[in-house]
Amino acid sequence: MGLNFDINFMFTAMQQAIKYSWVTMLLAVVPFVSGITLGTVIALIRIYNVRILGRLLQLYIVITKGTPVMLQILIIYFAVIQGFDLFAQGVNLSIRSKDINLIYIAFAALAFFGTANISESIRGALAAVDCGQYEAAYSVGLTRQQALRRIILPQALPVALPMLCSNLIGLVKASSLVFMISVTDLMNAALIPANTNYKYLEAYIAAAIVYWIINIVIEKISFLLERRLDARKREVLV
Amino acid sequence: MIDIKGIRKAFGQAEVLKGIDFTVEKGEVIVIIGPSGSGKTTLLRCINFLEKADAGEMTLGTTSVSYKHASKKEILAIRRQTAMVFQSYNLFHNKTALENVMEGLVTARKVPYKKAMEIGKNMLDKVGMSDKYDAYPCRLSGGQQQRVGIARALALNPEVILFDEPTSALDPTLVGEVLAVMKKIAQEGITMIVVTHEMSFAYDIASRVLFMDGGVIVEQGTPKDLFVNAKEEKTRQFLKRIVPEWSYSI
Amino acid sequence: MGEFFDARLVCEYFPQLLSRLPITLLLVAAATVIGLAVGTVLALFRLYKIPVFNQVAIFYISFMRGTPILVQMFVIYYGLPAVLMTIGININRWDRLIFVILTYGLNLGAFLAEIIRAAVAGVPVGQTEAAYSVGMTRMQTFFRIVAPQALLAAMPSMGINIVGLLQDSSIAFALGIIDVMGKARSIGASTYHTLEAYVGAAIIFLVISLLLEKGCSIIEKRLSMKIIGDRG
């Protein structure tokens, strides 16, 4: 039995995968955007060492970085499902957990995971800005907010970009785990046709190629953005 | 002892060395001065092939090489007869001061370990670093690191030691200790080629001073000749900018 | 099934979960060894720009870094036996664990290749120049001066990736491996207390991750002391 690779089937599977690739993109981008917003706030809280909140958030980050994404997704899923049922029973709501669109749970779980990593990237980028910049900004009378907005964040951005790109790619890859909670994303979609003819290899390779293309595009965009930022920085110097 | 003819080097379109000839006798201390971009550092780095010149020839002692066609073996041979002291010291971060000094001896010249250690310690003593044999570079000040760098070069007992702006990266308070060491070894008769901005050092120690500008040697002579009675206008302009007190005769 | 969460059950499940910890650790250790070997070779291809191998390395690294490990695992599980069959080698009898270890090792190798490459390229050029100027050859310079410093620079990132490998090992159950994660699922399936089982597994992962991070940190400090004489 040689290597009978059914290229045609691979393309069929790829078509299915591409049809659902918007789900994957959504599962990556929504947590990414919410991650950047929340993450910046978290990073700032940690940098300025806000008393209790800072410690709590540090705990959050340790937990997220110390447990697998898979478990985070599953725990949040079961916690929400069981919790919701209890809540609904207690408050006498007519809907049950099975009526919730599972994709929202997926968003929540991936956002939980993603925000921690993104906030660490942002914190790293902010830390990379020479602390003399902060001091200079304060000494000319800028408020903390002004200093951040006008001096620090613009300098942190080029440093943050590559790390954020890598975070986004990580989210795209993590989104492949939602098959565990019955959400149909591009990987599931590629596998559906394979359930009848057992040509799983072709289906997985089809999914791999689609993921690969998505991530290459993200890298390219990040690269172009980095170049533009760099060019603009040089213009200013001249 | 060193004879360089017709050395040329271009970086892309820009020609940095435009045909330089010069010779160095044993025991001479040559100081090269000039504005930045004049090619003096490039000239120095071409001597030990850290830059590859486009044309020209060099005779070092009994070895002759042509820059364009130098083979790996020839380059290695030249490098084993020369030593360099760098502006940014370039001590091996992962070796102690003593190991830094011994490295070239043990690895490149196959000197027995015990002998190398003896030489190493002697050299470190000579530059005043006797108490820092086992210190790593990250624990030493700039001046200390540079002195170890000089010891490293001395230990190799080369035909010539090349100094690439050895004090330019140093805190002004540390420059003195390095210049003192350089003065000491100059007086012992070591052949030195020094690129520097330290004019008083040049005046005190050099046997000959070369003024370079725009890729050529504009003028050369003894310190007294050059600093006090410069023949070329360019030289006088440069000296006036750098050392105003030498615009009138002493 | 009225309770939401029973913490005592979590404690009850620990022994069962821990019994499968050796498999998880074996997976991580073996994959790390493979990853280091693969990563070093790939980094060398990239650094010395060896003609065909460089392109293959770029391709390979991009693929392994750009696709989910879940997908890679199945591609190798289904694909490798088929490919080897065409040249007459039958590996259908191999334990699934081997496929899993291979996947994780190859995956880690791609990430390590980039880390090693960046570390070697990051050693200041002055170090190489100084080595040449005392007359050392390229080989001597690389092994005695550049490599130790590159190793030191690479260690923190490598540590992070190995801890990441630990997290990723939780996906191996999809291929039927009964490691900590796999055991958690089977407990959940038989007792319906899936949440407690997963929380137990999560705690185990957390503790092992922290231990691993601490271990890497200690190794980094020791290595730093040994190589450049500084705990920094």
GROMACS .gro file of C-alpha atoms in nm, chain A:
model
  238
    1MET     CA    1   0.000   0.000   0.000
    2GLY     CA    2   0.182   0.307  -0.116
    3LEU     CA    3   0.114   0.664  -0.033
    4ASN     CA    4  -0.224   0.725  -0.196
    5PHE     CA    5  -0.268   1.088  -0.121
    6ASP     CA    6  -0.600   1.213  -0.244
    7ILE     CA    7  -0.522   1.569  -0.346
    8ASN     CA    8  -0.873   1.630  -0.467
    9PHE     CA    9  -1.015   1.538  -0.134
   10MET     CA   10  -0.761   1.762   0.033
   11PHE     CA   11  -0.895   2.053  -0.167
   12THR     CA   12  -1.251   1.960  -0.078
   13ALA     CA   13  -1.158   1.958   0.287
   14MET     CA   14  -0.977   2.287   0.239
   15GLN     CA   15  -1.288   2.445   0.093
   16GLN     CA   16  -1.483   2.345   0.400
   17ALA     CA   17  -1.206   2.475   0.619
   18ILE     CA   18  -1.197   2.809   0.444
   19LYS     CA   19  -1.573   2.842   0.480
   20TYR     CA   20  -1.532   2.828   0.855
   21SER     CA   21  -1.207   3.015   0.877
   22TRP     CA   22  -1.400   3.328   0.974
   23VAL     CA   23  -1.489   3.148   1.296
   24THR     CA   24  -1.122   3.089   1.366
   25MET     CA   25  -1.037   3.450   1.285
   26LEU     CA   26  -1.312   3.570   1.514
   27LEU     CA   27  -1.197   3.340   1.790
   28ALA     CA   28  -0.852   3.490   1.762
   29VAL     CA   29  -0.925   3.854   1.691
   30VAL     CA   30  -1.198   3.920   1.947
   31PRO     CA   31  -0.986   3.798   2.241
   32PHE     CA   32  -0.690   3.980   2.087
   33VAL     CA   33  -0.864   4.316   2.077
   34SER     CA   34  -1.018   4.277   2.421
   35GLY     CA   35  -0.680   4.153   2.534
   36ILE     CA   36  -0.505   4.466   2.419
   37THR     CA   37  -0.758   4.694   2.587
   38LEU     CA   38  -0.770   4.507   2.914
   39GLY     CA   39  -0.408   4.407   2.887
   40THR     CA   40  -0.285   4.764   2.870
   41VAL     CA   41  -0.481   4.845   3.182
   42ILE     CA   42  -0.344   4.537   3.357
   43ALA     CA   43   0.009   4.616   3.248
   44LEU     CA   44  -0.018   4.969   3.382
   45ILE     CA   45  -0.163   4.850   3.710
   46ARG     CA   46   0.127   4.611   3.750
   47ILE     CA   47   0.390   4.864   3.651
   48TYR     CA   48   0.260   5.125   3.891
   49ASN     CA   49   0.232   4.862   4.161
   50VAL     CA   50  -0.124   4.937   4.264
   51ARG     CA   51  -0.160   4.769   4.602
   52ILE     CA   52  -0.402   4.480   4.617
   53LEU     CA   53  -0.513   4.479   4.257
   54GLY     CA   54  -0.157   4.445   4.135
   55ARG     CA   55  -0.101   4.135   4.344
   56LEU     CA   56  -0.430   3.979   4.238
   57LEU     CA   57  -0.349   4.038   3.875
   58GLN     CA   58  -0.007   3.888   3.924
   59LEU     CA   59  -0.179   3.577   4.057
   60TYR     CA   60  -0.406   3.575   3.753
   61ILE     CA   61  -0.109   3.587   3.522
   62VAL     CA   62   0.078   3.314   3.706
   63ILE     CA   63  -0.227   3.088   3.685
   64THR     CA   64  -0.286   3.155   3.316
   65LYS     CA   65   0.075   3.098   3.225
   66GLY     CA   66   0.106   2.790   3.442
   67THR     CA   67  -0.191   2.592   3.315
   68PRO     CA   68  -0.259   2.464   2.964
   69VAL     CA   69  -0.502   2.659   2.745
   70MET     CA   70  -0.693   2.340   2.694
   71LEU     CA   71  -0.768   2.314   3.066
   72GLN     CA   72  -0.860   2.679   3.089
   73ILE     CA   73  -1.111   2.635   2.809
   74LEU     CA   74  -1.257   2.320   2.962
   75ILE     CA   75  -1.275   2.455   3.316
   76ILE     CA   76  -1.441   2.776   3.207
   77TYR     CA   77  -1.683   2.576   2.992
   78PHE     CA   78  -1.789   2.342   3.269
   79ALA     CA   79  -1.796   2.616   3.526
   80VAL     CA   80  -2.020   2.831   3.310
   81ILE     CA   81  -2.248   2.545   3.206
   82GLN     CA   82  -2.298   2.406   3.553
   83GLY     CA   83  -2.302   2.746   3.713
   84PHE     CA   84  -2.557   2.878   3.471
   85ASP     CA   85  -2.785   2.583   3.527
   86LEU     CA   86  -2.772   2.634   3.901
   87PHE     CA   87  -2.834   3.003   3.858
   88ALA     CA   88  -3.122   2.948   3.618
   89GLN     CA   89  -3.283   2.694   3.850
   90GLY     CA   90  -3.246   2.923   4.143
   91VAL     CA   91  -3.390   3.225   3.968
   92ASN     CA   92  -3.645   3.024   3.774
   93LEU     CA   93  -3.533   3.125   3.428
   94SER     CA   94  -3.674   2.918   3.147
   95ILE     CA   95  -3.354   2.893   2.948
   96ARG     CA   96  -3.089   2.639   3.027
   97SER     CA   97  -2.720   2.626   2.957
   98LYS     CA   98  -2.770   2.424   2.644
   99ASP     CA   99  -2.934   2.725   2.489
  100ILE     CA  100  -2.622   2.936   2.519
  101ASN     CA  101  -2.432   2.972   2.197
  102LEU     CA  102  -2.109   2.799   2.289
  103ILE     CA  103  -1.901   3.037   2.088
  104TYR     CA  104  -1.944   3.299   2.358
  105ILE     CA  105  -1.789   3.062   2.607
  106ALA     CA  106  -1.505   3.010   2.362
  107PHE     CA  107  -1.456   3.385   2.336
  108ALA     CA  108  -1.450   3.416   2.712
  109ALA     CA  109  -1.204   3.132   2.760
  110LEU     CA  110  -0.966   3.248   2.488
  111ALA     CA  111  -0.993   3.604   2.615
  112PHE     CA  112  -0.909   3.483   2.965
  113PHE     CA  113  -0.598   3.313   2.829
  114GLY     CA  114  -0.502   3.575   2.574
  115THR     CA  115  -0.534   3.881   2.795
  116ALA     CA  116  -0.271   3.750   3.035
  117ASN     CA  117  -0.014   3.690   2.761
  118ILE     CA  118  -0.090   4.019   2.591
  119SER     CA  119  -0.062   4.215   2.912
  120GLU     CA  120   0.281   4.060   2.968
  121SER     CA  121   0.390   4.165   2.619
  122ILE     CA  122   0.273   4.518   2.683
  123ARG     CA  123   0.437   4.526   3.021
  124GLY     CA  124   0.762   4.411   2.864
  125ALA     CA  125   0.740   4.678   2.597
  126LEU     CA  126   0.669   4.952   2.850
  127ALA     CA  127   0.959   4.834   3.063
  128ALA     CA  128   1.185   4.847   2.761
  129VAL     CA  129   1.136   5.220   2.733
  130ASP     CA  130   1.423   5.385   2.913
  131CYS     CA  131   1.306   5.497   3.256
  132GLY     CA  132   1.475   5.828   3.194
  133GLN     CA  133   1.188   5.901   2.956
  134TYR     CA  134   0.935   5.881   3.238
  135GLU     CA  135   1.149   6.107   3.453
  136ALA     CA  136   1.199   6.362   3.179
  137ALA     CA  137   0.828   6.369   3.103
  138TYR     CA  138   0.733   6.429   3.465
  139SER     CA  139   1.001   6.690   3.510
  140VAL     CA  140   0.859   6.905   3.230
  141GLY     CA  141   0.524   6.886   3.404
  142LEU     CA  142   0.329   6.626   3.212
  143THR     CA  143   0.071   6.430   3.408
  144ARG     CA  144   0.099   6.054   3.426
  145GLN     CA  145  -0.165   6.018   3.159
  146GLN     CA  146  -0.004   6.270   2.927
  147ALA     CA  147   0.336   6.114   2.973
  148LEU     CA  148   0.198   5.775   2.884
  149ARG     CA  149   0.001   5.891   2.587
  150ARG     CA  150   0.252   6.125   2.428
  151ILE     CA  151   0.590   5.988   2.523
  152ILE     CA  152   0.588   5.636   2.656
  153LEU     CA  153   0.326   5.446   2.455
  154PRO     CA  154   0.453   5.571   2.118
  155GLN     CA  155   0.798   5.444   2.209
  156ALA     CA  156   0.667   5.117   2.346
  157LEU     CA  157   0.465   5.041   2.035
  158PRO     CA  158   0.749   4.931   1.802
  159VAL     CA  159   0.882   4.708   2.077
  160ALA     CA  160   0.540   4.560   2.146
  161LEU     CA  161   0.452   4.488   1.785
  162PRO     CA  162   0.652   4.168   1.730
  163MET     CA  163   0.542   4.030   2.067
  164LEU     CA  164   0.177   4.107   1.995
  165CYS     CA  165   0.206   3.945   1.655
  166SER     CA  166   0.330   3.633   1.825
  167ASN     CA  167   0.041   3.654   2.075
  168LEU     CA  168  -0.213   3.675   1.794
  169ILE     CA  169  -0.060   3.376   1.619
  170GLY     CA  170  -0.074   3.193   1.950
  171LEU     CA  171  -0.445   3.272   1.975
  172VAL     CA  172  -0.509   3.145   1.624
  173LYS     CA  173  -0.340   2.820   1.719
  174ALA     CA  174  -0.520   2.799   2.052
  175SER     CA  175  -0.852   2.844   1.877
  176SER     CA  176  -0.804   2.500   1.727
  177LEU     CA  177  -0.885   2.358   2.068
  178VAL     CA  178  -1.248   2.465   2.064
  179PHE     CA  179  -1.340   2.132   1.911
  180MET     CA  180  -1.342   2.018   2.274
  181ILE     CA  181  -1.646   2.230   2.345
  182SER     CA  182  -1.826   2.155   2.021
  183VAL     CA  183  -1.761   2.477   1.840
  184THR     CA  184  -1.712   2.436   1.469
  185ASP     CA  185  -1.402   2.618   1.352
  186LEU     CA  186  -1.183   2.563   1.051
  187MET     CA  187  -1.026   2.246   1.183
  188ASN     CA  188  -1.356   2.078   1.263
  189ALA     CA  189  -1.493   2.185   0.930
  190ALA     CA  190  -1.204   2.023   0.750
  191LEU     CA  191  -1.266   1.699   0.937
  192ILE     CA  192  -1.638   1.671   0.869
  193PRO     CA  193  -1.603   1.537   0.514
  194ALA     CA  194  -1.334   1.298   0.637
  195ASN     CA  195  -1.575   1.123   0.869
  196THR     CA  196  -1.725   0.940   0.577
  197ASN     CA  197  -1.419   0.837   0.382
  198TYR     CA  198  -1.163   0.821   0.666
  199LYS     CA  199  -0.912   1.027   0.471
  200TYR     CA  200  -0.800   1.206   0.783
  201LEU     CA  201  -0.447   1.278   0.667
  202GLU     CA  202  -0.571   1.485   0.375
  203ALA     CA  203  -0.816   1.669   0.599
  204TYR     CA  204  -0.556   1.756   0.863
  205ILE     CA  205  -0.307   1.868   0.602
  206ALA     CA  206  -0.578   2.085   0.447
  207ALA     CA  207  -0.644   2.243   0.787
  208ALA     CA  208  -0.270   2.285   0.846
  209ILE     CA  209  -0.227   2.471   0.520
  210VAL     CA  210  -0.512   2.709   0.594
  211TYR     CA  211  -0.376   2.782   0.943
  212TRP     CA  212  -0.031   2.830   0.797
  213ILE     CA  213  -0.153   3.080   0.540
  214ILE     CA  214  -0.346   3.275   0.801
  215ASN     CA  215  -0.040   3.298   1.024
  216ILE     CA  216   0.193   3.393   0.742
  217VAL     CA  217  -0.043   3.676   0.651
  218ILE     CA  218  -0.045   3.795   1.012
  219GLU     CA  219   0.335   3.789   1.018
  220LYS     CA  220   0.360   3.983   0.696
  221ILE     CA  221   0.119   4.250   0.821
  222SER     CA  222   0.315   4.279   1.141
  223PHE     CA  223   0.638   4.310   0.944
  224LEU     CA  224   0.496   4.588   0.726
  225LEU     CA  225   0.363   4.771   1.030
  226GLU     CA  226   0.703   4.746   1.198
  227ARG     CA  227   0.866   4.890   0.891
  228ARG     CA  228   0.623   5.178   0.872
  229LEU     CA  229   0.671   5.260   1.237
  230ASP     CA  230   1.045   5.249   1.193
  231ALA     CA  231   1.035   5.477   0.889
  232ARG     CA  232   0.815   5.724   1.066
  233LYS     CA  233   1.044   5.730   1.365
  234ARG     CA  234   1.336   5.814   1.137
  235GLU     CA  235   1.148   6.093   0.967
  236VAL     CA  236   1.090   6.257   1.299
  237LEU     CA  237   1.460   6.249   1.385
  238VAL     CA  238   1.552   6.426   1.061
   0.00000   0.00000   0.00000
